[in-house]
Each structure stands twice: as structure tokens, then as C-alpha cells.
Coordinates of C-alpha atoms and ligand atoms in Angstrom, one line a residue:
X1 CA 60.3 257.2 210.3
X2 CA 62.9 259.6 209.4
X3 CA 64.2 258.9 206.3
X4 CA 67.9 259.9 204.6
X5 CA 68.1 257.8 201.6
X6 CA 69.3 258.5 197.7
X7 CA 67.2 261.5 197.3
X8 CA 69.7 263.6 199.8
X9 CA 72.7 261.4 198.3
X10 CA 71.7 263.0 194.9
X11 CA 71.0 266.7 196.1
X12 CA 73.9 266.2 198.2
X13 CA 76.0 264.7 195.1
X14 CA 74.8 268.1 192.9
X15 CA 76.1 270.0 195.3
X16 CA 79.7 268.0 195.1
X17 CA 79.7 267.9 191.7
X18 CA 79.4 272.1 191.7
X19 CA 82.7 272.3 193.6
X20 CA 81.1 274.8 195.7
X21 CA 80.2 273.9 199.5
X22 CA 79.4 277.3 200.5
X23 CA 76.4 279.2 200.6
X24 CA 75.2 280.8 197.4
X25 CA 71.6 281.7 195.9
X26 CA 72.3 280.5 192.5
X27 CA 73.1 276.8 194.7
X28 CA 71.3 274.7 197.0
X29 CA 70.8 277.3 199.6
X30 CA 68.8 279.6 197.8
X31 CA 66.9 276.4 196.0
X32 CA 66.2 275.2 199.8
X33 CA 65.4 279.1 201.0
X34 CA 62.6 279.4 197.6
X35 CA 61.1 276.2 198.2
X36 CA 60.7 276.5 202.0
X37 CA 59.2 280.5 201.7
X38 CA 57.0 278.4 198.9
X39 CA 56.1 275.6 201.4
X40 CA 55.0 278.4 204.3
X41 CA 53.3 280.9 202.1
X42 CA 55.8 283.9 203.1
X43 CA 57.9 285.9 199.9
X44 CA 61.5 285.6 201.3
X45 CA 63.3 283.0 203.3
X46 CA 66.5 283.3 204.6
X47 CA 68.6 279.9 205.5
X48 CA 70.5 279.8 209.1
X49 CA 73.1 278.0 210.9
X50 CA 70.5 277.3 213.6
X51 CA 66.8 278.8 215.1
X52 CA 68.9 280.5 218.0
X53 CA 71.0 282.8 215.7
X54 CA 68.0 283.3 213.7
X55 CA 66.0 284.8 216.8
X56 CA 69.3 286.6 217.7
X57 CA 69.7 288.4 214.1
X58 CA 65.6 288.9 214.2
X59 CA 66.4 290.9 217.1
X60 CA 69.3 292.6 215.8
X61 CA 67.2 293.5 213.1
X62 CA 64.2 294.8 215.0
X63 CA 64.7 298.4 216.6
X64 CA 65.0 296.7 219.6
X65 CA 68.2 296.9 221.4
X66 CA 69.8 298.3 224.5
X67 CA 67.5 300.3 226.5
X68 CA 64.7 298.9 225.2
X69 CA 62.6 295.5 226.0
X70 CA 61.4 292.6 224.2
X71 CA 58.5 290.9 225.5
X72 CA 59.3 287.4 225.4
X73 CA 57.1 284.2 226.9
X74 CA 58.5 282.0 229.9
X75 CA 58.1 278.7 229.2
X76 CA 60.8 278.3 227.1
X77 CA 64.2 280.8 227.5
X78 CA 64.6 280.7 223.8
X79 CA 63.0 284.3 223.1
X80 CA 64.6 285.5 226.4
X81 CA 68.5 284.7 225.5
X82 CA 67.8 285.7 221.7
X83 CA 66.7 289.3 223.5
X84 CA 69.8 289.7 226.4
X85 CA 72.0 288.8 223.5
X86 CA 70.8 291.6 221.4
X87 CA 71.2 294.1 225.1
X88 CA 67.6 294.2 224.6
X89 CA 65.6 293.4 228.4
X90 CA 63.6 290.5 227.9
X91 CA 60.1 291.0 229.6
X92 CA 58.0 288.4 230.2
X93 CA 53.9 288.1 228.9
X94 CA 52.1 285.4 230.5
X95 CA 50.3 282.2 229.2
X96 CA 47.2 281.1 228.7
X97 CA 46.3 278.1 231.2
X98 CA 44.8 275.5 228.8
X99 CA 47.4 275.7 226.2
X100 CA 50.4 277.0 227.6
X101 CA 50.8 279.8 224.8
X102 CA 51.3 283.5 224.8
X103 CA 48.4 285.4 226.4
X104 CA 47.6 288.3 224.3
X105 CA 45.7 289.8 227.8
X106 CA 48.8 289.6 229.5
X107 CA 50.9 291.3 226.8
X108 CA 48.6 294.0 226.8
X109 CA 49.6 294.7 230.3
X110 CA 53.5 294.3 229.8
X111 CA 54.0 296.7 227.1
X112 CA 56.1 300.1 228.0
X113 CA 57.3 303.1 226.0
X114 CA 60.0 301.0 226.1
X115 CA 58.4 298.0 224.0
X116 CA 60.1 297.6 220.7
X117 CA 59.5 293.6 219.9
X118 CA 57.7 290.9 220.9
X119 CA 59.1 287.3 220.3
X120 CA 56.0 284.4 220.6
X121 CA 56.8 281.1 220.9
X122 CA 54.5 278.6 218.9
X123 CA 55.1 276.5 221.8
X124 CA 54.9 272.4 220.9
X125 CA 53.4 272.2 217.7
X126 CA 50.4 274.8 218.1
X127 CA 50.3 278.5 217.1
X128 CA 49.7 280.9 219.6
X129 CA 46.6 283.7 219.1
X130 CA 48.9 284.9 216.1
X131 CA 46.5 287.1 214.5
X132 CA 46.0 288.8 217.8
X133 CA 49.2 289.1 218.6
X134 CA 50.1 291.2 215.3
X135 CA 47.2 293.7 215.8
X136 CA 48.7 294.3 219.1
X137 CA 51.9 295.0 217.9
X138 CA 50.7 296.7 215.0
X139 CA 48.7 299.5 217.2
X140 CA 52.2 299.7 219.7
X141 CA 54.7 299.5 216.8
X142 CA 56.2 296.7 217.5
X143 CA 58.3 294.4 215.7
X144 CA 56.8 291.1 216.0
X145 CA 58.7 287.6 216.0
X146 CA 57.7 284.1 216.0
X147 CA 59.6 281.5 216.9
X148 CA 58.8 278.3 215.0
X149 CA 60.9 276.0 215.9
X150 CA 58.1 273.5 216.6
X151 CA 55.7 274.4 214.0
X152 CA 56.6 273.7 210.8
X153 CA 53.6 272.6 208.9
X154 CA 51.6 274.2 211.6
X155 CA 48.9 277.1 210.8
X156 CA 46.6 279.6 212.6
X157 CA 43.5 280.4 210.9
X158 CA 44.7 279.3 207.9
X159 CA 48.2 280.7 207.7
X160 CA 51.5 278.8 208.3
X161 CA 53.1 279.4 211.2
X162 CA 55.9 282.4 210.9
X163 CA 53.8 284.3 208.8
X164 CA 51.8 286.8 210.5
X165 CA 55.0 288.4 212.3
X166 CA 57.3 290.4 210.7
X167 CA 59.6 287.1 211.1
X168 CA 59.0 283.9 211.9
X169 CA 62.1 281.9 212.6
X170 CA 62.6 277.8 212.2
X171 CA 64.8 275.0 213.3
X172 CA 66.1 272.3 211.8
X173 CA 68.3 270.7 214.5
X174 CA 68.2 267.2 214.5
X175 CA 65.3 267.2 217.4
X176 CA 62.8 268.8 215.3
X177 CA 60.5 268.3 212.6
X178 CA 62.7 268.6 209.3
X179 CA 66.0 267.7 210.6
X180 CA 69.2 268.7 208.9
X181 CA 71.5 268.1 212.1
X182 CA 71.7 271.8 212.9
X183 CA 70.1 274.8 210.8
X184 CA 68.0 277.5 210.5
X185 CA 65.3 279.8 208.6
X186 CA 64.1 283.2 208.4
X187 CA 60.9 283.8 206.8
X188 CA 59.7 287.2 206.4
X189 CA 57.2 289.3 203.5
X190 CA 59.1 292.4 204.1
X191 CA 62.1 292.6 201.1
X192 CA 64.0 294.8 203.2
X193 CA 64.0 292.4 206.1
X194 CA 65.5 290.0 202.9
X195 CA 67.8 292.6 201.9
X196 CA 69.1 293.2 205.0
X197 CA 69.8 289.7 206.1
X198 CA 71.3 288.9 202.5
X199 CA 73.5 292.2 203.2
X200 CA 75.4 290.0 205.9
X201 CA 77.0 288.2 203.0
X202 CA 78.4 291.5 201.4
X203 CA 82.0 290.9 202.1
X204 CA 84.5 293.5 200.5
X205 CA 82.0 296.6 201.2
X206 CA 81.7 298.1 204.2
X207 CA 79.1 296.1 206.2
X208 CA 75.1 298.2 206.1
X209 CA 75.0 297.1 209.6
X210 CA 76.4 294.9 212.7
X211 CA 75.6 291.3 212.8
X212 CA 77.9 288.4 212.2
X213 CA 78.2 285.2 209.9
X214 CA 75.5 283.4 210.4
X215 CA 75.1 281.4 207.0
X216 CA 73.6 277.9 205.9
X217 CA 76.2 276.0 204.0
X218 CA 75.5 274.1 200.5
X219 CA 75.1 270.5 201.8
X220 CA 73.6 271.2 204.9
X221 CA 70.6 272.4 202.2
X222 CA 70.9 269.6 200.1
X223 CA 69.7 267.6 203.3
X224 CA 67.2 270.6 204.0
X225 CA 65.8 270.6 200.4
X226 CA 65.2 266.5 200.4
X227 CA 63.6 266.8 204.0
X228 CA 61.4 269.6 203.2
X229 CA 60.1 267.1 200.2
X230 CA 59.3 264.1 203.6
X231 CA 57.9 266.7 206.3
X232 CA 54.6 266.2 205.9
X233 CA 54.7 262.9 206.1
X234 CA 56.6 263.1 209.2
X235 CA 54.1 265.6 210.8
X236 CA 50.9 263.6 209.6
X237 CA 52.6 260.4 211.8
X238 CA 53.4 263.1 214.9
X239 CA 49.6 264.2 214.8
X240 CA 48.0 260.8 215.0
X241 CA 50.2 259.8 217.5
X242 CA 49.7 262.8 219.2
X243 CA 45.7 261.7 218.9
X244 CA 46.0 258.6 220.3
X245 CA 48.0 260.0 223.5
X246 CA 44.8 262.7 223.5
X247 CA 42.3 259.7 223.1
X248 CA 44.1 257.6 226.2
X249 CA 43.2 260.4 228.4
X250 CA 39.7 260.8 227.4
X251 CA 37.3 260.8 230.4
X252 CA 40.2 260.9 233.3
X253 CA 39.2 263.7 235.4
X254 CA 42.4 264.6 236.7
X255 CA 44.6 264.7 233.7
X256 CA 43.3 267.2 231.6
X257 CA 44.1 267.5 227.9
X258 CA 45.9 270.4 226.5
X259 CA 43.4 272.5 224.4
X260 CA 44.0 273.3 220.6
X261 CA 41.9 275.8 219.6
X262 CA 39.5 274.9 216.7
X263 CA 41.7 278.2 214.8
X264 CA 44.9 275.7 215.1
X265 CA 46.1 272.7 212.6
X266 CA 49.2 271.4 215.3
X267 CA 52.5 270.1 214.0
X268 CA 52.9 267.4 216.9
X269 CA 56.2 267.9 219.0
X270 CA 56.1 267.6 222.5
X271 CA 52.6 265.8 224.0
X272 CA 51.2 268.0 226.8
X273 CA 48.6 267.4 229.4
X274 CA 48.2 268.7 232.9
X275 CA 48.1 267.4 236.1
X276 CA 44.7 267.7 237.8
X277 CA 45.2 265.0 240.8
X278 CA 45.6 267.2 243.7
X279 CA 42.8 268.2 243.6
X280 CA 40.6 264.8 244.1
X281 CA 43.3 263.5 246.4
X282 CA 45.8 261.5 244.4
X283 CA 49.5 261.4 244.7
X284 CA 51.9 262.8 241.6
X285 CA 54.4 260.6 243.5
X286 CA 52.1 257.2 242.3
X287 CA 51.4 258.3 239.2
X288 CA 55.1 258.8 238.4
X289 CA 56.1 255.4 239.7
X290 CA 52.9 253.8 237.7
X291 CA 54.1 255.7 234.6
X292 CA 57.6 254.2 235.0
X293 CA 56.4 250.8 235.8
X294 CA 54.1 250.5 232.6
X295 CA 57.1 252.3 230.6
X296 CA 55.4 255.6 229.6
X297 CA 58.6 258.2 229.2
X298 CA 56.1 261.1 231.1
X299 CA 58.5 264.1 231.7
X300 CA 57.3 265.7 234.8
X301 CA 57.1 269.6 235.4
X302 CA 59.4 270.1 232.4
X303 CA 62.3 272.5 233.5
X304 CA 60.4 273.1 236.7
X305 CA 60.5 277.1 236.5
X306 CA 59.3 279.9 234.3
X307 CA 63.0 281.2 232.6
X308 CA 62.8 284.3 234.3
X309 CA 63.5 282.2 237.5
X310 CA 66.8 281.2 236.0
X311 CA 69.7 282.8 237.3
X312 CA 71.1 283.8 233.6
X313 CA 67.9 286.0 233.9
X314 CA 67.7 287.0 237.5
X315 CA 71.5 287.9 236.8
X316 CA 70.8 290.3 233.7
X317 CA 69.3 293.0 235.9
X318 CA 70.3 291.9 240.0
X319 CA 74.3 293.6 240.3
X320 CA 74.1 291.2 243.5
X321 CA 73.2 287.9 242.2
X322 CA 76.4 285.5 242.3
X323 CA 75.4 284.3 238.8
X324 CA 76.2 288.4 237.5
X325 CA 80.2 287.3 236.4
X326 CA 77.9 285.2 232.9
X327 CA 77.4 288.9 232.1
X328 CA 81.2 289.8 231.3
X329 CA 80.1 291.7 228.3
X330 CA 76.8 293.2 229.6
X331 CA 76.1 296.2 231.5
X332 CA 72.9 295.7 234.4
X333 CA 70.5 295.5 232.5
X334 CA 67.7 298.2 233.3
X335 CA 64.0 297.8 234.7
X336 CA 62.8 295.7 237.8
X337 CA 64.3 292.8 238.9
X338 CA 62.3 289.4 237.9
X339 CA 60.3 288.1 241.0
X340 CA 58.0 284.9 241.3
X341 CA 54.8 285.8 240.6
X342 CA 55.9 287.7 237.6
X343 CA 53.8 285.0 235.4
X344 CA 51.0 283.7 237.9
X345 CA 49.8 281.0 235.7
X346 CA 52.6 280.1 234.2
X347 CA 54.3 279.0 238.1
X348 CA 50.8 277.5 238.7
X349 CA 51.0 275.5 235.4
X350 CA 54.9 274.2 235.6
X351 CA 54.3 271.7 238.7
X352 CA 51.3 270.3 236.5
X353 CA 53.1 269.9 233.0
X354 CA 53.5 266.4 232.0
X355 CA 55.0 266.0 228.9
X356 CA 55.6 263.2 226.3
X357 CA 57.6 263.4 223.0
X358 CA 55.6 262.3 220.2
X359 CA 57.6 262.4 217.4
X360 CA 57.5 258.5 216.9
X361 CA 58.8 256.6 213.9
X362 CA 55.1 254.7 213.1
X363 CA 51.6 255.4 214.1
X364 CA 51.5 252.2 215.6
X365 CA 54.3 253.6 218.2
X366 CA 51.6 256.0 219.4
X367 CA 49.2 253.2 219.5
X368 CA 51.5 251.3 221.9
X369 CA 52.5 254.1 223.8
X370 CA 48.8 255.4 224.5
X371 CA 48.0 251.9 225.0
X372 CA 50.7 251.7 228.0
X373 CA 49.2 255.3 229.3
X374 CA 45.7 254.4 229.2
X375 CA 47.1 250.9 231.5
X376 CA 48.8 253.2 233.4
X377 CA 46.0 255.4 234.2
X378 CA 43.6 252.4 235.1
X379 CA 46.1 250.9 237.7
X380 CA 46.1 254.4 239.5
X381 CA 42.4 254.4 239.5
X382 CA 42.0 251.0 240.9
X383 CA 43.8 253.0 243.9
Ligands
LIG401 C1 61.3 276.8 221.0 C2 62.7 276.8 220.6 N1 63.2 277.8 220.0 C3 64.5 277.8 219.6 C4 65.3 276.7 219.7 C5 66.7 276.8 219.2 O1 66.9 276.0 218.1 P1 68.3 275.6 217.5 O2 68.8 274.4 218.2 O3 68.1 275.4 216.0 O4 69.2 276.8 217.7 C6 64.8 275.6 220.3 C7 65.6 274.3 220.4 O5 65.2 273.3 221.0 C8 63.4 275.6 220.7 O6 62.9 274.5 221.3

């Protein structure tokens, strides 16, 4: 249960009483920004407005920019906008098939001269091969992001999530795990990185380099500070409910479980399984009308493309696309055009994704909801 009770009514109260609403590390923001680099395990943190200007200003602070690419994955488009907004070409790695996640084989292929950041998305609640990743980058030189929106309180081999790129980036819009309505942070190890994200607040000087306002205020980290104290809790409820949904499926041969790595401790988010019907003979049609009947919200093929199908991508680099007038303030892009068959497993995967959110108040939600799934599943068998 998500909980906003007297503890944010007094941090929010401190901040009142200060007479000071705006962003300040002697405030709430930087007692927010040291706790939360404390809670991940990385030396700096830098509070946001929201994840999607903190990938955007991780960009801006990589070398990549125009002329240069970003490899980005293609589930999500988060990683692909933060990259066209920067005038950097997105370029897209593909995924692994049993957990949907960044496939270090793939980027391996992608990477160009022209390579100068990679943005990974810890996809759902589960990390991708983040060690992996960074000794890629490392031998290419290139600047390595992770996009943690789902992950907080979610670690690879031991480390939290965010902190084995040179920035890891988190949200705290009201969807995800430590909600503050909309916000943001940076995390990084590399003072520099700080410095140069703290140099955005240097008014009255000439600025070190281009970027824009993209600040935390004081009350939205009073919220943040008292949520940061609940998130675990939160996250232990997501994971069991996230078990149950695993144990409903246990045994079905034709929806097959997504696979967390024994390397991974999830942060629940999004439940994921895969659909495996087709290939004894059932009907994705009947299992959708089952699923609605028993009243298990199952989200079917997600977005139903990879994002460099959408046309705010096929746009970026196709001067004939009708979608190109989006791109008022962008030149063509450079490098091929996106095709299908760009990402092979990832359009395999998309028609089989079946999604569920997890992020229940109670266990006992879960319980019930895998309870309806695992009904669900029986009346399809029974043909
Ligand atoms: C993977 C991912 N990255 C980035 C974002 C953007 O987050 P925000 O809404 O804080 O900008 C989202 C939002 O849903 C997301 O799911």
C-alpha cells in the first residue's frame, strides 16, 4: 500500500517552515540526493524533474551528440527519444529472448566508429547483463547509461541498479516504485559528472556548458526523502506478488515464465510471461477472452512494435516519411534507415508479450490475482 501520511506532512512542513521552496543542497533536495546515492551505493546523486530529462542531460553530458550514435534497446523508446533529443542517432542492440533485456551479443555487433553511448534499459524490475555491458563499453570508450526507472532496489551481482554505468538514471513519477508525482535522479561515481550537473544551477556566470533547467524542487523532495524511507517495503509486496503470478504459471507449457537470472534480485514492476500457444495449437484469441472473463488485466503484445518501428523514429532518418514535419528542429538524421528485422527477436518476442502490472497494494492482491490466472489457465486447458 502506498502510503503518504505525517512523516511527508513533517518533511514537507520543514521545508515550509524554511521559507524556501526551491532547490538547494543545504535543503531537502540535497538531504533527498545524499540519502538516495546512500541507499544505491553510488557517491553523487543528482535530483531531477523527471527520468526523461535525466536520460536527456545524461546524453547531453556524454560525448555523444550530433553525428554520432547511441545504442539504445527497442522495447521501450525511452533511451531512443532521450538520444534524437540530444541529435545523437539512436541505434538499436537487440534483446535477449527469455528476459527481454539488452543483449550484450547484439551490441557487440552495433557498435561503429561512430559509437559514443550506450543507454540500457533495466527493463521491468530486472537488471540487464550490467557488468557485461560496462566491459564493452569500457574496451569501445563508450559512455555508458542505465535507465532505472523500474529498478529501484533492484541489483546485479550484488550492486544496485545505476551503478555500474557511468549514470544510472531513476523515476519517481507516480507509476513507479517511489512515487513523488513526477521526479527524477542521477546517480553517478564520477565528481565531474556531479559537478557538471550541479554547474546547471550556476546562474549569474556564464553557463560551463548547454543544457537547461532541469531541477527538483524542495517539496517535491520532502515527498522523495519520506518515500525513499517506505520503498522497500513497497518492493518486498511487488516481489511476492510478482511470485505468485510466477507460481500460477508453473507447469503450463505454453506460457512460459520470464527468466531472472540467478545474478538478479528484481524490483517487481511490470509481470512478464510469453506466449507459447501457437505452437501446440491454441488460440491467443481464447486465451484473451478467458483472461477477461476470469478478470485477469493481461496486457497483450504491449505496444505491439519494437520503437524503431515508430514513425517518430522511422522519421528521424527517412526525408520521405510523412511523419518528418515532428522533426522541425532536426536535420535527417544520418545512417540507414530503420527496417523490420532490425531486432529479430525482439519482433518475434512483441506478439508473445503478455504483461501484468504487479505493483499491488497487499500480497494478498497477488494471491487473488494468480489465483484468477491459474482459473484462467485451467478453463483454456479443459479446451
Ligand atoms: C523505462 C522508462 N524510462 C524512462 C521513463 C520516463 O520516466 P519519467 O516519467 O520520470 O520521465 C519511463 C516512464 O514510464 C520508463 O518506463
Amino acid at each position: 500500500m502506498r502510503i503518504f501520511d505525517d512523516r511527508e506532512l513533517g518533511y514537507l512542513e520543514e521545508v515550509l517552515d524554511s521559507g524556501v521552496l526551491g532547490w538547494r543542497r543545504e535543503g531537502m533536495t540535497g538531504r533527498f540526493e545524499r540519502a538516495f546515492a546512500e541507499f544505491v551505493g553510488a557517491q553523487h546523486a543528482i535530483s531531477r524533474s523527471s527520468a526523461m530529462t535525466g536520460l536527456a542531460q545524461a546524453v547531453s553530458c556524454s560525448p555523444a551528440g550530433w553525428g554520432s550514435e547511441v545504442i539504445c534497446d527497442p522495447i521501450v523508446q525511452f533511451g531512443g527519444l532521450a538520444a534524437l533529443n540530444e541529435m545523437a542517432t539512436p541505434v538499436f542492440a537487440d534483446v535477449e529472448p527469455d528476459t527481454l533485456l539488452m543483449d550484450p551479443a547484439s551490441v557487440r555487433r552495433k557498435i561503429t566508429e561512430r559509437t559514443r553511448a550506450l543507454i540500457v534499459t533495466n527493463l521491468w524490475g530486472l537488471c540487464a547483463r550490467l557488468d557485461e555491458l560496462r566491459a564493452i563499453c569500457d574496451a569501445h570508450r563508450i559512455f555508458m547509461i542505465e535507465d532505472c526507472a523500474h529498478t529501484t532496489r533492484a541489483y546485479w551481482k550484488g550492486k544496485h541498479a545505476g551503478t555500474r554505468a557511468h549514470v544510472g538514471v531513476f523515476s519517481f513519477q507516480q507509476g513507479k516504485h517511489l512515487p513523488t508525482g513526477d521526479g527524477g535522479m542521477i546517480v553517478t561515481d564520477d565528481p565531474a559528472i556531479d559537478e557538471m550537473l550541479y554547474g546547471e544551477w550556476a546562474f549569474g556566470e556564464t553557463p560551463k556548458w548547454f543544457t537547461l533547467n532541469f531541477r527538483m524542487n524542495e517539496l517535491t523532495a520532502a515527498v522523495g526523502l519520506a518515500q525513499l524511507e517506505r520503498v522497500s517495503g513497497y518492493v518486498d509486496t511487488y516481489n511476492a506478488c510478482q511470485r505468485h503470478l510466477d507460481e500460477a504459471i508453473k507447469g503450463c507449457r505454453w506460457l512460459k515464465p520470464r527468466a531472472i537470472p540467478p545474478e538478479a534480485v528484481p524490483s517487481a514492476y511490470t509481470w512478464l510471461s510469453f506466449w507459447d500457444g501457437d505452437r501446440y495449437g491454441m488460440e491467443l484469441a481464447r486465451f484473451q477472452q478467458i483472461a477477461r472473463e476470469k478478470q485477469v488485466p493481461l496486457r497483450f503484445g504491449f505496444i505491439g512494435k519494437p520503437a524503431y518501428l515508430w514513425d517518430c523514429f522511422q522519421a528521424a532518418t527517412d526525408p520521405d516519411h510523412p511523419g518528418r514535419a515532428a522533426f522541425k528542429r532536426h536535420p535527417l538524421f544520418p545512417g540507414p534507415k530503420y527496417r523490420e528485422g532490425d531486432c529479430p527477436v525482439a519482433e518475434e518476442r512483441f506478439p508473445r508479450l503478455i504483461n501484468c502490472g504487479v505493483m499491488l497494494p497487499t500480497e494478498e492482491q497477488g494471491r487473488q490475482l494468480a489465483e484468477r490466472l491459474r482459473a484462467a489457465i485451467e478453463t483454456m486447458e479443459r479446451g
